[in-house]
CSV table of C-alpha atoms in Angstrom, one decimal:
chain,number,residue,atom,x,y,z
A,1,MET,CA,-0.1,0.1,-0.2
A,2,THR,CA,1.4,3.4,-0.8
A,3,ILE,CA,1.2,6.7,1.0
A,4,ARG,CA,-0.8,8.1,-1.9
A,5,SER,CA,-3.7,4.9,-1.5
A,6,MET,CA,-3.4,5.7,2.3
A,7,ARG,CA,-4.1,9.2,1.6
A,8,ARG,CA,-7.3,8.5,-0.5
A,9,ALA,CA,-8.6,6.1,2.0
A,10,ALA,CA,-8.3,8.3,4.6
A,11,ALA,CA,-9.9,11.2,2.8
A,12,THR,CA,-12.7,8.8,1.8
A,13,LEU,CA,-13.4,7.6,5.2
A,14,LEU,CA,-13.4,11.2,6.3
A,15,ILE,CA,-15.7,12.1,3.7
A,16,MET,CA,-18.3,9.1,4.3
A,17,GLY,CA,-17.9,9.9,8.2
A,18,THR,CA,-19.1,13.3,7.2
A,19,LEU,CA,-21.8,11.9,5.3
A,20,VAL,CA,-22.6,9.6,8.2
A,21,VAL,CA,-22.9,12.4,10.7
A,22,LEU,CA,-24.9,15.1,8.4
A,23,THR,CA,-27.3,12.4,7.2
A,24,PRO,CA,-29.3,11.3,10.5
A,25,ALA,CA,-29.1,15.2,11.3
A,26,ALA,CA,-30.7,16.1,8.2
A,27,CYS,CA,-32.9,13.2,8.3
A,28,GLY,CA,-34.2,12.8,12.0
A,29,GLY,CA,-36.0,15.4,13.6
A,30,SER,CA,-39.4,17.0,12.8
A,31,SER,CA,-39.3,18.1,9.1
A,32,VAL,CA,-42.3,19.8,7.3
A,33,SER,CA,-41.3,17.8,4.1
A,34,ASP,CA,-39.4,14.7,2.8
A,35,GLU,CA,-37.0,17.0,0.5
A,36,ALA,CA,-35.3,18.3,3.4
A,37,PRO,CA,-33.3,15.1,4.2
A,38,VAL,CA,-33.0,14.4,0.3
A,39,ALA,CA,-31.5,18.1,0.2
A,40,ALA,CA,-29.1,17.6,2.9
A,41,ASP,CA,-28.5,14.3,1.6
A,42,ASP,CA,-27.6,15.8,-2.2
A,43,GLU,CA,-25.7,18.8,0.0
A,44,ALA,CA,-23.4,16.1,1.9
A,45,ARG,CA,-22.8,14.1,-1.3
A,46,GLY,CA,-21.8,17.9,-3.1
A,47,MET,CA,-19.5,18.4,0.0
A,48,ALA,CA,-17.9,14.8,-0.3
A,49,ALA,CA,-17.4,15.2,-4.1
A,50,ASP,CA,-15.8,18.6,-3.4
A,51,ALA,CA,-13.7,17.3,-0.8
A,52,LEU,CA,-12.5,14.2,-3.2
A,53,GLU,CA,-11.8,17.0,-5.9
A,54,ARG,CA,-9.8,19.0,-3.5
A,55,VAL,CA,-7.8,15.6,-2.3
A,56,GLU,CA,-6.9,14.8,-5.8
A,57,LEU,CA,-5.8,18.0,-6.8
A,58,LEU,CA,-3.6,18.0,-3.4
A,59,GLU,CA,-2.3,14.7,-5.0
A,60,ASP,CA,-1.6,15.8,-8.3
A,61,GLN,CA,0.1,18.8,-6.6
A,62,GLY,CA,2.0,16.4,-4.4
A,63,ASP,CA,3.0,14.3,-7.5
A,64,GLU,CA,4.6,17.8,-9.4
A,65,LEU,CA,6.4,18.5,-6.1
A,66,GLU,CA,7.9,15.0,-5.8
A,67,ALA,CA,8.8,15.3,-9.8
A,68,GLU,CA,10.4,18.7,-9.0
A,69,ILE,CA,12.4,17.5,-6.3
A,70,ALA,CA,13.9,14.2,-8.0
A,71,ARG,CA,14.6,16.9,-11.2
A,72,LEU,CA,16.6,19.2,-8.5
A,73,GLU,CA,18.1,16.3,-7.0
A,74,ARG,CA,19.5,15.3,-10.6
A,75,ARG,CA,20.8,18.9,-11.0
A,76,ARG,CA,22.2,18.6,-7.6
A,77,GLU,CA,24.2,15.5,-8.4
A,78,ARG,CA,25.4,16.8,-11.7
A,79,ALA,CA,26.8,19.9,-10.2
A,80,ALA,CA,28.4,18.0,-7.5
A,81,ALA,CA,30.1,15.8,-10.4
A,82,ARG,CA,31.2,19.0,-11.9
A,83,LEU,CA,32.3,20.6,-9.1
A,84,ASP,CA,34.8,17.4,-8.4
A,85,ARG,CA,36.1,17.5,-11.9
A,86,VAL,CA,36.6,20.8,-11.5
A,87,THR,CA,38.1,20.7,-8.2
A,88,GLY,CA,40.4,17.9,-9.4
A,89,LYS,CA,41.7,20.1,-12.5
A,90,LEU,CA,42.4,23.0,-9.9
A,91,TRP,CA,44.5,20.6,-7.7
A,92,LYS,CA,46.3,19.3,-10.5
A,93,SER,CA,46.8,22.6,-11.9
A,94,LEU,CA,48.1,23.9,-8.6
A,95,ASP,CA,50.6,21.1,-8.1
A,96,GLY,CA,51.9,22.1,-11.5
A,97,LEU,CA,52.1,25.4,-10.7
A,98,ARG,CA,54.0,24.7,-7.5
A,99,ASP,CA,56.6,22.3,-9.5
A,100,ALA,CA,56.9,25.1,-11.9
A,101,VAL,CA,57.9,27.6,-9.2
A,102,ALA,CA,60.7,25.2,-7.4
A,103,GLU,CA,62.1,24.8,-10.8
A,104,ALA,CA,62.2,28.4,-11.4
A,105,LYS,CA,63.5,28.8,-7.7
A,106,GLY,CA,66.2,26.5,-8.5
A,107,ALA,CA,66.9,28.2,-11.8
A,108,GLY,CA,67.2,31.6,-10.3
A,109,ASP,CA,69.5,30.5,-7.5
A,110,SER,CA,71.6,29.0,-10.2
A,111,SER,CA,71.4,32.0,-12.3
A,112,ALA,CA,72.6,33.9,-9.4
A,113,SER,CA,75.5,32.0,-8.3
A,114,GLN,CA,76.7,32.1,-12.0
A,115,ALA,CA,76.2,36.0,-12.1
A,116,ALA,CA,78.1,36.1,-8.8
A,117,ALA,CA,80.7,34.2,-10.5
A,118,ALA,CA,80.9,36.5,-13.5
A,119,LEU,CA,81.0,39.3,-11.5
A,120,ALA,CA,83.7,38.0,-9.3
A,121,ASP,CA,85.9,37.3,-12.9
A,122,ALA,CA,85.2,40.5,-14.1
A,123,ALA,CA,86.4,42.3,-10.7
A,124,SER,CA,89.5,40.0,-11.1
A,125,ALA,CA,89.9,41.0,-14.7
A,126,ALA,CA,89.4,44.7,-13.9
A,127,ARG,CA,92.0,44.6,-11.0
A,128,ALA,CA,94.9,42.6,-13.3
A,129,LEU,CA,93.8,45.4,-16.4
A,130,ALA,CA,94.4,48.1,-13.9
A,131,VAL,CA,98.1,46.3,-12.8
A,132,LEU,CA,98.7,46.3,-16.4
A,133,GLU,CA,97.7,49.5,-17.1
A,134,ASN,CA,100.1,50.7,-13.9
A,135,ARG,CA,102.7,48.9,-15.1
A,136,PHE,CA,102.6,50.2,-18.8
A,137,ASP,CA,102.5,53.8,-17.4
A,138,TYR,CA,105.6,53.1,-15.4
A,139,HIS,CA,107.2,51.9,-18.5
A,140,LEU,CA,106.4,55.0,-20.5
A,141,ARG,CA,107.6,57.1,-17.8
A,142,GLN,CA,110.8,55.2,-17.5
A,143,HIS,CA,112.0,54.3,-20.9
A,144,GLY,CA,110.9,56.6,-23.3
A,145,GLY,CA,108.6,59.1,-22.1
A,146,SER,CA,110.5,62.3,-22.3
């Protein structure tokens, strides 16, 4: 037995109970004519039919809501799957970036040490050139300058 059939049975019992309660009240008592109980029965049946229509309308609305919830759940699951894929790609890219930064830092350290060595070589060459220039000037003054 489903929830829907249980609701329908409960609504039917409620309506039948209303009919049972209303029918004796309409039929019992001192009425002037026989039409009063019939009119009360017709009114009770009309109320019962109206109540059944409302129950069916509510059931239809419930079905629509259940379908909408199912659609939303499927969309949520697809969005979660996309989020997982994007998150995986992001972590992979971040790992690649970390590797590239480490490699660049290593290359930068290597370049800095090469530049320091070149600077030391240039300073040494400048000192040697200064010594040679001083010697040249000395020899010029000593041997043939005047």
